[in-house]
Every structure is written in C-alpha cells, then in structure tokens.
Amino acid sequence: MAVCSASIRVSRCRPQLDLKETTSWSGVEEVVKPARHQVQQFSTQRERVCVPYRLRLPRDSAARGFRAGGLGLDDCERRRAVHSGTSSTGLGRFNSSRRSHYGRVVVDSPFTEFARTTLGSGLVIGASVVVFAGTLFWAGQRGRADRWRLVVAGGIGTTFIALLNVVLGSAGMWRSTDYTLSVAVLGSFLLFYPAMLTWTVVFYRWLWRRRSGRIVSALLLGLVAVLTAVGDEFALARGYIAFGGGYAVWMDAVVAVAIFIVSVLAYELPRRRRA
C-alpha cells in the first residue's frame, strides 16, 4: 500500500513531476492535470486503493492551496487509512473500532485520573466508607433483623463482581487502567458495592409490593442492559476500556443484568425457604 507524501510519483505511469520552479497556481494546474487524470483512472480499478505518487511542491501560498484543493492529498490519505483500518479521522476510527477492541492500548478515564490524585483517592475512599457505614447503621437498628439479610445479599453480589473481575481480567477479556489504582482505592470498592447492591435489593422489595411491580422490574432490567451497552460503546470509543478473547458489548450487558439478579436471588431464595 502506498503512502501519500510531500512528493508525488505515479508508480505505474512513470512520469516524474518536478514543480520546484513553479510558483504560480496556473502553472501547477497545467503540469498536474495529466497526472490527476491518471490517478482518477487508476482509482476505478478493482482494488480501488490510493495510487502511489509523489509531488515536490514549492513552499509558497500557491503550493499550499494546491495541496488543499488541487489533487486532494488529504482525501488520499484518508482513503488509504480507512482501507488499512487505521485512520486519523473520527470516521476511520468508528469504522475500525469494532475490529480493534483487541490489543488496544487503554487510557485513564476522567474518574481514574481523579482517583490517582491525593484528593481524589481520599474522596473516593471516604465516600465509600461513609456509604458503607451508613448502610450498616441502617441495618443494625433494633427490631429490623431482616435488614441484615439484605446486606448479606449485597455482599454476595459484590463477591460475584469480584470473581468476574478476577477471572475475566486475568484472561484479558476485561482491560482497564482501573486495575492499576492503589490498593486502598480498589479496596474501597469492596465497601461501596455491597452498600449499592443492598439498596438495590431494598428498592426491588419495595417495587415488588406495588401493582405491576414485575413488569416495572423487567423494564428496569432492560434499561440496565441498554445503559450498559451505551456506556461500553462510549468507553470503548475513547479507549477507557477494551475487550478481548471474543468478549462483546452484548455479553457485558448480560453480565450487568446477571449481577442484579444474583443479588436479588441471594435474598429471595433463603427467605422463601424459611417461609
């Protein structure tokens, strides 16, 4: 595959174009017109790839105008890059993004960058501790022994999340710079997730007692799947995460729904057995 550069040489057409002495736009147009015709003819062939050519241009304003509008070098570069799957334009990245989630270099998301700072890590850890402590205080009130079962269900859901990260992360299916955060920040997630899932189960129990609760619950699970897919596409497009080993966005949406289902079942199954 040929590269469009600052000098043009039509590889199969032999003629060399030396425009160093040309200083006017009209002169450039006259000399390059035959070469442009040959390029256009070549682009109709079966492979339809960019023709290799070189052009030595004078460093004046006429030459800059020629490069921008005369022969379309930028267009040539863009078509070559899209054909090879690596483009400097957003369109090229979009066209090749579905093929390039494997082996991509991941970068810090805004949250990860914030969590690496002293202030950010302190706030993340502090918020996790406060949320977890508030959940334990709520569950420990007298006469509310059933609330501890909700906390246990949240803990089981968190264990499921941790196992997924260990298995899929070590297998290279989940890739993210979040795994490189400090141990203290990663440990704080083990406080935040149980509290979050505990309140999720609480909300489920409240919703289940309402009319049409089952339909609303199913719709909310569908919404979780959609939001997960949209969030993954956003993060993948910006390199915040990457998937490998055949893992796909729809699989991640299923996993997200499974996390909530596991947490709810961890509460419902023991309760129904005692009943």
PDB file of C-alpha atoms in Angstrom:
ATOM      1  CA  MET A   1       0.000   0.000   0.000  1.00  0.00           C
ATOM      2  CA  ALA A   2       1.494   3.302  -0.970  1.00  0.00           C
ATOM      3  CA  VAL A   3       1.763   6.350   1.211  1.00  0.00           C
ATOM      4  CA  CYS A   4       0.692   9.832   0.161  1.00  0.00           C
ATOM      5  CA  SER A   5       3.608  12.135   0.957  1.00  0.00           C
ATOM      6  CA  ALA A   6       5.001  15.530   0.111  1.00  0.00           C
ATOM      7  CA  SER A   7       6.293  14.324  -3.302  1.00  0.00           C
ATOM      8  CA  ILE A   8       4.102  12.724  -5.965  1.00  0.00           C
ATOM      9  CA  ARG A   9       5.196   9.879  -8.226  1.00  0.00           C
ATOM     10  CA  VAL A  10       2.637   7.835 -10.189  1.00  0.00           C
ATOM     11  CA  SER A  11       4.174   4.374  -9.829  1.00  0.00           C
ATOM     12  CA  ARG A  12       2.673   2.772 -12.907  1.00  0.00           C
ATOM     13  CA  CYS A  13       2.736   5.845 -15.090  1.00  0.00           C
ATOM     14  CA  ARG A  14       6.462   6.692 -14.827  1.00  0.00           C
ATOM     15  CA  PRO A  15       6.362  10.460 -15.414  1.00  0.00           C
ATOM     16  CA  GLN A  16       8.135  12.479 -12.708  1.00  0.00           C
ATOM     17  CA  LEU A  17       6.732  15.876 -11.819  1.00  0.00           C
ATOM     18  CA  ASP A  18       9.246  18.384 -10.512  1.00  0.00           C
ATOM     19  CA  LEU A  19       7.456  21.603  -9.602  1.00  0.00           C
ATOM     20  CA  LYS A  20      10.208  23.277  -7.618  1.00  0.00           C
ATOM     21  CA  GLU A  21      10.478  26.062 -10.174  1.00  0.00           C
ATOM     22  CA  THR A  22       6.729  26.556 -10.486  1.00  0.00           C
ATOM     23  CA  THR A  23       5.438  29.447  -8.449  1.00  0.00           C
ATOM     24  CA  SER A  24       2.003  30.200  -9.900  1.00  0.00           C
ATOM     25  CA  TRP A  25      -1.186  28.297  -9.412  1.00  0.00           C
ATOM     26  CA  SER A  26      -1.983  28.136 -13.146  1.00  0.00           C
ATOM     27  CA  GLY A  27       1.391  26.534 -13.861  1.00  0.00           C
ATOM     28  CA  VAL A  28       0.781  23.902 -11.210  1.00  0.00           C
ATOM     29  CA  GLU A  29      -2.648  23.134 -12.644  1.00  0.00           C
ATOM     30  CA  GLU A  30      -1.321  22.689 -16.189  1.00  0.00           C
ATOM     31  CA  VAL A  31       1.501  20.357 -15.217  1.00  0.00           C
ATOM     32  CA  VAL A  32      -0.530  18.246 -12.794  1.00  0.00           C
ATOM     33  CA  LYS A  33      -3.703  17.884 -14.884  1.00  0.00           C
ATOM     34  CA  PRO A  34      -2.454  14.777 -16.800  1.00  0.00           C
ATOM     35  CA  ALA A  35      -1.295  13.139 -13.584  1.00  0.00           C
ATOM     36  CA  ARG A  36      -4.658  13.808 -11.959  1.00  0.00           C
ATOM     37  CA  HIS A  37      -6.401  12.136 -14.890  1.00  0.00           C
ATOM     38  CA  GLN A  38      -4.185   9.081 -14.485  1.00  0.00           C
ATOM     39  CA  VAL A  39      -4.937   8.955 -10.753  1.00  0.00           C
ATOM     40  CA  GLN A  40      -8.665   9.097 -11.416  1.00  0.00           C
ATOM     41  CA  GLN A  41      -8.400   6.302 -13.982  1.00  0.00           C
ATOM     42  CA  PHE A  42      -6.424   4.196 -11.583  1.00  0.00           C
ATOM     43  CA  SER A  43      -8.986   4.645  -8.802  1.00  0.00           C
ATOM     44  CA  THR A  44     -11.628   2.835 -10.868  1.00  0.00           C
ATOM     45  CA  GLN A  45      -9.735  -0.451 -10.814  1.00  0.00           C
ATOM     46  CA  ARG A  46     -10.889  -3.426  -8.805  1.00  0.00           C
ATOM     47  CA  GLU A  47      -8.836  -2.767  -5.696  1.00  0.00           C
ATOM     48  CA  ARG A  48      -9.794   0.925  -5.569  1.00  0.00           C
ATOM     49  CA  VAL A  49      -6.814   1.881  -3.432  1.00  0.00           C
ATOM     50  CA  CYS A  50      -4.895   5.121  -3.352  1.00  0.00           C
ATOM     51  CA  VAL A  51      -2.335   5.418  -6.175  1.00  0.00           C
ATOM     52  CA  PRO A  52       1.273   5.943  -5.048  1.00  0.00           C
ATOM     53  CA  TYR A  53       2.553   9.267  -6.252  1.00  0.00           C
ATOM     54  CA  ARG A  54       4.971  11.973  -5.187  1.00  0.00           C
ATOM     55  CA  LEU A  55       4.895  15.675  -5.749  1.00  0.00           C
ATOM     56  CA  ARG A  56       7.652  18.127  -4.938  1.00  0.00           C
ATOM     57  CA  LEU A  57       5.922  21.443  -4.393  1.00  0.00           C
ATOM     58  CA  PRO A  58       7.248  24.977  -3.997  1.00  0.00           C
ATOM     59  CA  ARG A  59       6.914  26.368  -0.489  1.00  0.00           C
ATOM     60  CA  ASP A  60       4.625  29.232  -1.299  1.00  0.00           C
ATOM     61  CA  SER A  61       0.963  30.022  -0.858  1.00  0.00           C
ATOM     62  CA  ALA A  62       0.072  28.676  -4.310  1.00  0.00           C
ATOM     63  CA  ALA A  63       1.559  25.299  -3.415  1.00  0.00           C
ATOM     64  CA  ARG A  64      -0.342  25.205  -0.142  1.00  0.00           C
ATOM     65  CA  GLY A  65      -3.550  25.957  -1.996  1.00  0.00           C
ATOM     66  CA  PHE A  66      -2.745  23.215  -4.465  1.00  0.00           C
ATOM     67  CA  ARG A  67      -2.278  20.663  -1.697  1.00  0.00           C
ATOM     68  CA  ALA A  68      -5.555  21.628  -0.095  1.00  0.00           C
ATOM     69  CA  GLY A  69      -7.727  21.623  -3.187  1.00  0.00           C
ATOM     70  CA  GLY A  70      -5.899  20.618  -6.379  1.00  0.00           C
ATOM     71  CA  LEU A  71      -5.121  16.914  -6.158  1.00  0.00           C
ATOM     72  CA  GLY A  72      -6.747  16.049  -2.836  1.00  0.00           C
ATOM     73  CA  LEU A  73      -3.801  14.626  -0.884  1.00  0.00           C
ATOM     74  CA  ASP A  74      -5.734  14.707   2.366  1.00  0.00           C
ATOM     75  CA  ASP A  75      -8.518  12.710   0.757  1.00  0.00           C
ATOM     76  CA  CYS A  76      -5.951  10.227  -0.498  1.00  0.00           C
ATOM     77  CA  GLU A  77      -4.506   9.836   2.977  1.00  0.00           C
ATOM     78  CA  ARG A  78      -7.936   9.373   4.442  1.00  0.00           C
ATOM     79  CA  ARG A  79      -8.942   6.684   1.928  1.00  0.00           C
ATOM     80  CA  ARG A  80      -5.656   4.854   2.443  1.00  0.00           C
ATOM     81  CA  ALA A  81      -6.026   4.932   6.217  1.00  0.00           C
ATOM     82  CA  VAL A  82      -9.643   3.724   6.188  1.00  0.00           C
ATOM     83  CA  HIS A  83      -8.666   0.925   3.783  1.00  0.00           C
ATOM     84  CA  SER A  84      -5.935  -0.236   6.161  1.00  0.00           C
ATOM     85  CA  GLY A  85      -8.208   0.144   9.195  1.00  0.00           C
ATOM     86  CA  THR A  86      -6.247   2.963  10.901  1.00  0.00           C
ATOM     87  CA  SER A  87      -7.478   6.472  10.255  1.00  0.00           C
ATOM     88  CA  SER A  88      -6.643   9.804  11.789  1.00  0.00           C
ATOM     89  CA  THR A  89     -10.251  10.888  11.296  1.00  0.00           C
ATOM     90  CA  GLY A  90     -13.218  10.085  13.517  1.00  0.00           C
ATOM     91  CA  LEU A  91     -14.888   8.200  10.669  1.00  0.00           C
ATOM     92  CA  GLY A  92     -11.910   5.896  10.263  1.00  0.00           C
ATOM     93  CA  ARG A  93     -11.787   5.209  13.968  1.00  0.00           C
ATOM     94  CA  PHE A  94     -15.505   4.440  14.000  1.00  0.00           C
ATOM     95  CA  ASN A  95     -15.269   2.077  11.031  1.00  0.00           C
ATOM     96  CA  SER A  96     -12.392   0.161  12.557  1.00  0.00           C
ATOM     97  CA  SER A  97     -13.383   0.356  16.229  1.00  0.00           C
ATOM     98  CA  ARG A  98     -15.315  -2.902  16.220  1.00  0.00           C
ATOM     99  CA  ARG A  99     -12.247  -4.734  14.916  1.00  0.00           C
ATOM    100  CA  SER A 100      -9.729  -3.006  17.139  1.00  0.00           C
ATOM    101  CA  HIS A 101     -11.019  -3.654  20.681  1.00  0.00           C
ATOM    102  CA  TYR A 102      -8.457  -6.465  20.834  1.00  0.00           C
ATOM    103  CA  GLY A 103      -4.954  -5.370  21.740  1.00  0.00           C
ATOM    104  CA  ARG A 104      -5.878  -1.703  22.040  1.00  0.00           C
ATOM    105  CA  VAL A 105      -3.972   0.459  24.479  1.00  0.00           C
ATOM    106  CA  VAL A 106      -6.324   1.647  27.217  1.00  0.00           C
ATOM    107  CA  VAL A 107      -6.031   5.068  28.821  1.00  0.00           C
ATOM    108  CA  ASP A 108      -7.216   6.575  32.075  1.00  0.00           C
ATOM    109  CA  SER A 109     -10.802   7.715  32.192  1.00  0.00           C
ATOM    110  CA  PRO A 110     -11.550  11.051  33.894  1.00  0.00           C
ATOM    111  CA  PHE A 111     -12.604   9.155  37.029  1.00  0.00           C
ATOM    112  CA  THR A 112      -9.378   7.107  37.048  1.00  0.00           C
ATOM    113  CA  GLU A 113      -7.257  10.232  36.621  1.00  0.00           C
ATOM    114  CA  PHE A 114      -9.125  11.839  39.512  1.00  0.00           C
ATOM    115  CA  ALA A 115      -8.786   8.733  41.709  1.00  0.00           C
ATOM    116  CA  ARG A 116      -4.998   8.750  41.189  1.00  0.00           C
ATOM    117  CA  THR A 117      -4.661  12.149  42.831  1.00  0.00           C
ATOM    118  CA  THR A 118      -4.326  12.515  46.585  1.00  0.00           C
ATOM    119  CA  LEU A 119      -7.571  14.484  46.811  1.00  0.00           C
ATOM    120  CA  GLY A 120      -9.434  12.102  44.513  1.00  0.00           C
ATOM    121  CA  SER A 121      -8.346   8.931  46.253  1.00  0.00           C
ATOM    122  CA  GLY A 122      -9.211  10.449  49.631  1.00  0.00           C
ATOM    123  CA  LEU A 123     -12.697  11.408  48.456  1.00  0.00           C
ATOM    124  CA  VAL A 124     -13.348   8.001  46.861  1.00  0.00           C
ATOM    125  CA  ILE A 125     -12.229   6.127  49.973  1.00  0.00           C
ATOM    126  CA  GLY A 126     -14.059   8.481  52.308  1.00  0.00           C
ATOM    127  CA  ALA A 127     -17.317   8.302  50.351  1.00  0.00           C
ATOM    128  CA  SER A 128     -17.174   4.503  50.242  1.00  0.00           C
ATOM    129  CA  VAL A 129     -16.598   4.284  53.991  1.00  0.00           C
ATOM    130  CA  VAL A 130     -19.430   6.720  54.747  1.00  0.00           C
ATOM    131  CA  VAL A 131     -21.912   4.918  52.479  1.00  0.00           C
ATOM    132  CA  PHE A 132     -20.988   1.507  53.867  1.00  0.00           C
ATOM    133  CA  ALA A 133     -21.107   2.696  57.481  1.00  0.00           C
ATOM    134  CA  GLY A 134     -24.494   4.321  56.900  1.00  0.00           C
ATOM    135  CA  THR A 135     -25.826   1.065  55.448  1.00  0.00           C
ATOM    136  CA  LEU A 136     -24.569  -0.915  58.458  1.00  0.00           C
ATOM    137  CA  PHE A 137     -26.132   1.626  60.835  1.00  0.00           C
ATOM    138  CA  TRP A 138     -29.439   1.322  58.988  1.00  0.00           C
ATOM    139  CA  ALA A 139     -29.312  -2.481  59.096  1.00  0.00           C
ATOM    140  CA  GLY A 140     -28.338  -2.606  62.787  1.00  0.00           C
ATOM    141  CA  GLN A 141     -31.411  -0.847  64.135  1.00  0.00           C
ATOM    142  CA  ARG A 142     -33.370  -2.811  66.719  1.00  0.00           C
ATOM    143  CA  GLY A 143     -36.285  -4.866  65.553  1.00  0.00           C
ATOM    144  CA  ARG A 144     -35.007  -4.979  61.950  1.00  0.00           C
ATOM    145  CA  ALA A 145     -33.161  -8.265  61.846  1.00  0.00           C
ATOM    146  CA  ASP A 146     -34.367  -8.916  58.303  1.00  0.00           C
ATOM    147  CA  ARG A 147     -32.250  -5.997  57.085  1.00  0.00           C
ATOM    148  CA  TRP A 148     -29.065  -7.944  57.697  1.00  0.00           C
ATOM    149  CA  ARG A 149     -30.209 -10.435  55.094  1.00  0.00           C
ATOM    150  CA  LEU A 150     -30.348  -7.558  52.617  1.00  0.00           C
ATOM    151  CA  VAL A 151     -26.762  -6.631  53.492  1.00  0.00           C
ATOM    152  CA  VAL A 152     -25.704 -10.265  53.060  1.00  0.00           C
ATOM    153  CA  ALA A 153     -27.353 -10.320  49.640  1.00  0.00           C
ATOM    154  CA  GLY A 154     -25.395  -7.205  48.694  1.00  0.00           C
ATOM    155  CA  GLY A 155     -22.205  -8.893  49.888  1.00  0.00           C
ATOM    156  CA  ILE A 156     -22.912 -11.954  47.735  1.00  0.00           C
ATOM    157  CA  GLY A 157     -23.472  -9.720  44.713  1.00  0.00           C
ATOM    158  CA  THR A 158     -20.157  -7.987  45.432  1.00  0.00           C
ATOM    159  CA  THR A 159     -18.401 -11.361  45.653  1.00  0.00           C
ATOM    160  CA  PHE A 160     -19.821 -12.196  42.240  1.00  0.00           C
ATOM    161  CA  ILE A 161     -18.442  -8.926  40.837  1.00  0.00           C
ATOM    162  CA  ALA A 162     -15.020  -9.599  42.362  1.00  0.00           C
ATOM    163  CA  LEU A 163     -14.901 -13.103  40.842  1.00  0.00           C
ATOM    164  CA  LEU A 164     -15.848 -11.717  37.437  1.00  0.00           C
ATOM    165  CA  ASN A 165     -13.033  -9.188  37.610  1.00  0.00           C
ATOM    166  CA  VAL A 166     -10.501 -11.802  38.679  1.00  0.00           C
ATOM    167  CA  VAL A 167     -11.495 -14.328  36.019  1.00  0.00           C
ATOM    168  CA  LEU A 168     -12.217 -12.030  33.078  1.00  0.00           C
ATOM    169  CA  GLY A 169      -9.481  -9.558  33.956  1.00  0.00           C
ATOM    170  CA  SER A 170      -6.768 -12.222  34.224  1.00  0.00           C
ATOM    171  CA  ALA A 171      -7.997 -13.793  30.964  1.00  0.00           C
ATOM    172  CA  GLY A 172      -7.611 -10.468  29.163  1.00  0.00           C
ATOM    173  CA  MET A 173     -11.317 -10.153  28.375  1.00  0.00           C
ATOM    174  CA  TRP A 174     -11.703  -7.045  30.536  1.00  0.00           C
ATOM    175  CA  ARG A 175      -8.988  -4.434  30.181  1.00  0.00           C
ATOM    176  CA  SER A 176      -8.931  -1.159  32.058  1.00  0.00           C
ATOM    177  CA  THR A 177      -6.468   1.068  33.863  1.00  0.00           C
ATOM    178  CA  ASP A 178      -8.773   0.908  36.891  1.00  0.00           C
ATOM    179  CA  TYR A 179      -6.897  -2.258  37.873  1.00  0.00           C
ATOM    180  CA  THR A 180      -3.751  -0.154  38.365  1.00  0.00           C
ATOM    181  CA  LEU A 181      -5.277   2.103  41.012  1.00  0.00           C
ATOM    182  CA  SER A 182      -3.913   1.973  44.526  1.00  0.00           C
ATOM    183  CA  VAL A 183      -4.835  -0.919  46.789  1.00  0.00           C
ATOM    184  CA  ALA A 184      -6.684   1.443  49.121  1.00  0.00           C
ATOM    185  CA  VAL A 185      -8.916   2.753  46.324  1.00  0.00           C
ATOM    186  CA  LEU A 186      -9.606  -0.729  44.965  1.00  0.00           C
ATOM    187  CA  GLY A 187     -10.392  -1.931  48.483  1.00  0.00           C
ATOM    188  CA  SER A 188     -12.869   0.902  48.958  1.00  0.00           C
ATOM    189  CA  PHE A 189     -14.870  -0.508  46.049  1.00  0.00           C
ATOM    190  CA  LEU A 190     -15.456  -3.589  48.213  1.00  0.00           C
ATOM    191  CA  LEU A 191     -17.243  -1.285  50.639  1.00  0.00           C
ATOM    192  CA  PHE A 192     -19.176   0.723  48.082  1.00  0.00           C
ATOM    193  CA  TYR A 193     -20.528  -2.167  46.001  1.00  0.00           C
ATOM    194  CA  PRO A 194     -22.168  -4.064  48.922  1.00  0.00           C
ATOM    195  CA  ALA A 195     -23.926  -0.872  50.011  1.00  0.00           C
ATOM    196  CA  MET A 196     -25.065  -0.110  46.456  1.00  0.00           C
ATOM    197  CA  LEU A 197     -26.389  -3.633  45.879  1.00  0.00           C
ATOM    198  CA  THR A 198     -28.045  -3.672  49.317  1.00  0.00           C
ATOM    199  CA  TRP A 199     -30.068  -0.599  48.433  1.00  0.00           C
ATOM    200  CA  THR A 200     -30.811  -2.103  45.034  1.00  0.00           C
ATOM    201  CA  VAL A 201     -32.395  -5.116  46.719  1.00  0.00           C
ATOM    202  CA  VAL A 202     -34.276  -2.791  49.082  1.00  0.00           C
ATOM    203  CA  PHE A 203     -35.686  -0.945  46.090  1.00  0.00           C
ATOM    204  CA  TYR A 204     -36.598  -4.267  44.458  1.00  0.00           C
ATOM    205  CA  ARG A 205     -38.515  -5.362  47.565  1.00  0.00           C
ATOM    206  CA  TRP A 206     -40.367  -2.068  47.688  1.00  0.00           C
ATOM    207  CA  LEU A 207     -41.209  -2.237  43.989  1.00  0.00           C
ATOM    208  CA  TRP A 208     -42.320  -5.884  44.175  1.00  0.00           C
ATOM    209  CA  ARG A 209     -45.081  -4.963  46.618  1.00  0.00           C
ATOM    210  CA  ARG A 210     -46.561  -2.454  44.206  1.00  0.00           C
ATOM    211  CA  ARG A 211     -49.035  -3.145  41.451  1.00  0.00           C
ATOM    212  CA  SER A 212     -47.351  -4.102  38.180  1.00  0.00           C
ATOM    213  CA  GLY A 213     -44.098  -4.466  40.091  1.00  0.00           C
ATOM    214  CA  ARG A 214     -42.947  -7.416  37.998  1.00  0.00           C
ATOM    215  CA  ILE A 215     -43.445  -5.545  34.741  1.00  0.00           C
ATOM    216  CA  VAL A 216     -41.606  -2.488  36.031  1.00  0.00           C
ATOM    217  CA  SER A 217     -38.772  -4.691  37.342  1.00  0.00           C
ATOM    218  CA  ALA A 218     -38.394  -6.326  33.922  1.00  0.00           C
ATOM    219  CA  LEU A 219     -38.356  -2.909  32.237  1.00  0.00           C
ATOM    220  CA  LEU A 220     -35.700  -1.655  34.655  1.00  0.00           C
ATOM    221  CA  LEU A 221     -33.503  -4.681  33.944  1.00  0.00           C
ATOM    222  CA  GLY A 222     -33.863  -3.948  30.243  1.00  0.00           C
ATOM    223  CA  LEU A 223     -32.862  -0.353  30.932  1.00  0.00           C
ATOM    224  CA  VAL A 224     -29.770  -1.583  32.800  1.00  0.00           C
ATOM    225  CA  ALA A 225     -28.777  -3.646  29.768  1.00  0.00           C
ATOM    226  CA  VAL A 226     -29.242  -0.711  27.387  1.00  0.00           C
ATOM    227  CA  LEU A 227     -27.327   1.725  29.594  1.00  0.00           C
ATOM    228  CA  THR A 228     -24.503  -0.786  29.982  1.00  0.00           C
ATOM    229  CA  ALA A 229     -24.227  -1.223  26.210  1.00  0.00           C
ATOM    230  CA  VAL A 230     -24.272   2.538  25.614  1.00  0.00           C
ATOM    231  CA  GLY A 231     -21.684   3.125  28.329  1.00  0.00           C
ATOM    232  CA  ASP A 232     -19.431   0.399  26.940  1.00  0.00           C
ATOM    233  CA  GLU A 233     -19.557   1.835  23.427  1.00  0.00           C
ATOM    234  CA  PHE A 234     -18.702   5.262  24.823  1.00  0.00           C
ATOM    235  CA  ALA A 235     -15.766   3.915  26.845  1.00  0.00           C
ATOM    236  CA  LEU A 236     -14.504   1.683  24.027  1.00  0.00           C
ATOM    237  CA  ALA A 237     -14.547   4.527  21.531  1.00  0.00           C
ATOM    238  CA  ARG A 238     -12.366   6.624  23.839  1.00  0.00           C
ATOM    239  CA  GLY A 239     -10.036   3.822  24.899  1.00  0.00           C
ATOM    240  CA  TYR A 240     -11.066   3.802  28.564  1.00  0.00           C
ATOM    241  CA  ILE A 241     -11.719   0.049  28.377  1.00  0.00           C
ATOM    242  CA  ALA A 242     -11.045  -2.740  25.903  1.00  0.00           C
ATOM    243  CA  PHE A 243     -12.426  -6.235  25.390  1.00  0.00           C
ATOM    244  CA  GLY A 244     -10.575  -9.334  24.271  1.00  0.00           C
ATOM    245  CA  GLY A 245     -10.976 -13.063  23.817  1.00  0.00           C
ATOM    246  CA  GLY A 246     -14.242 -12.743  21.918  1.00  0.00           C
ATOM    247  CA  TYR A 247     -15.948 -10.757  24.667  1.00  0.00           C
ATOM    248  CA  ALA A 248     -18.533  -8.376  23.225  1.00  0.00           C
ATOM    249  CA  VAL A 249     -20.697  -5.471  24.368  1.00  0.00           C
ATOM    250  CA  TRP A 250     -23.882  -7.546  24.446  1.00  0.00           C
ATOM    251  CA  MET A 251     -22.149 -10.027  26.776  1.00  0.00           C
ATOM    252  CA  ASP A 252     -21.296  -7.194  29.150  1.00  0.00           C
ATOM    253  CA  ALA A 253     -24.944  -6.100  29.131  1.00  0.00           C
ATOM    254  CA  VAL A 254     -25.967  -9.637  30.100  1.00  0.00           C
ATOM    255  CA  VAL A 255     -23.361  -9.683  32.887  1.00  0.00           C
ATOM    256  CA  ALA A 256     -24.682  -6.397  34.287  1.00  0.00           C
ATOM    257  CA  VAL A 257     -28.209  -7.801  34.441  1.00  0.00           C
ATOM    258  CA  ALA A 258     -26.879 -11.030  35.986  1.00  0.00           C
ATOM    259  CA  ILE A 259     -25.230  -9.084  38.829  1.00  0.00           C
ATOM    260  CA  PHE A 260     -28.575  -7.620  39.896  1.00  0.00           C
ATOM    261  CA  ILE A 261     -30.363 -10.959  39.508  1.00  0.00           C
ATOM    262  CA  VAL A 262     -27.753 -12.752  41.641  1.00  0.00           C
ATOM    263  CA  SER A 263     -28.124 -10.144  44.383  1.00  0.00           C
ATOM    264  CA  VAL A 264     -31.920 -10.438  44.402  1.00  0.00           C
ATOM    265  CA  LEU A 265     -31.816 -14.253  44.378  1.00  0.00           C
ATOM    266  CA  ALA A 266     -29.327 -14.209  47.258  1.00  0.00           C
ATOM    267  CA  TYR A 267     -32.063 -12.515  49.299  1.00  0.00           C
ATOM    268  CA  GLU A 268     -35.188 -14.195  47.926  1.00  0.00           C
ATOM    269  CA  LEU A 269     -34.143 -17.861  47.956  1.00  0.00           C
ATOM    270  CA  PRO A 270     -33.267 -18.070  51.711  1.00  0.00           C
ATOM    271  CA  ARG A 271     -36.350 -16.038  52.596  1.00  0.00           C
ATOM    272  CA  ARG A 272     -38.658 -18.361  50.684  1.00  0.00           C
ATOM    273  CA  ARG A 273     -37.076 -21.441  52.180  1.00  0.00           C
ATOM    274  CA  ARG A 274     -37.771 -20.159  55.693  1.00  0.00           C
ATOM    275  CA  ALA A 275     -41.316 -19.299  54.682  1.00  0.00           C
TER     276      ALA A 275
END
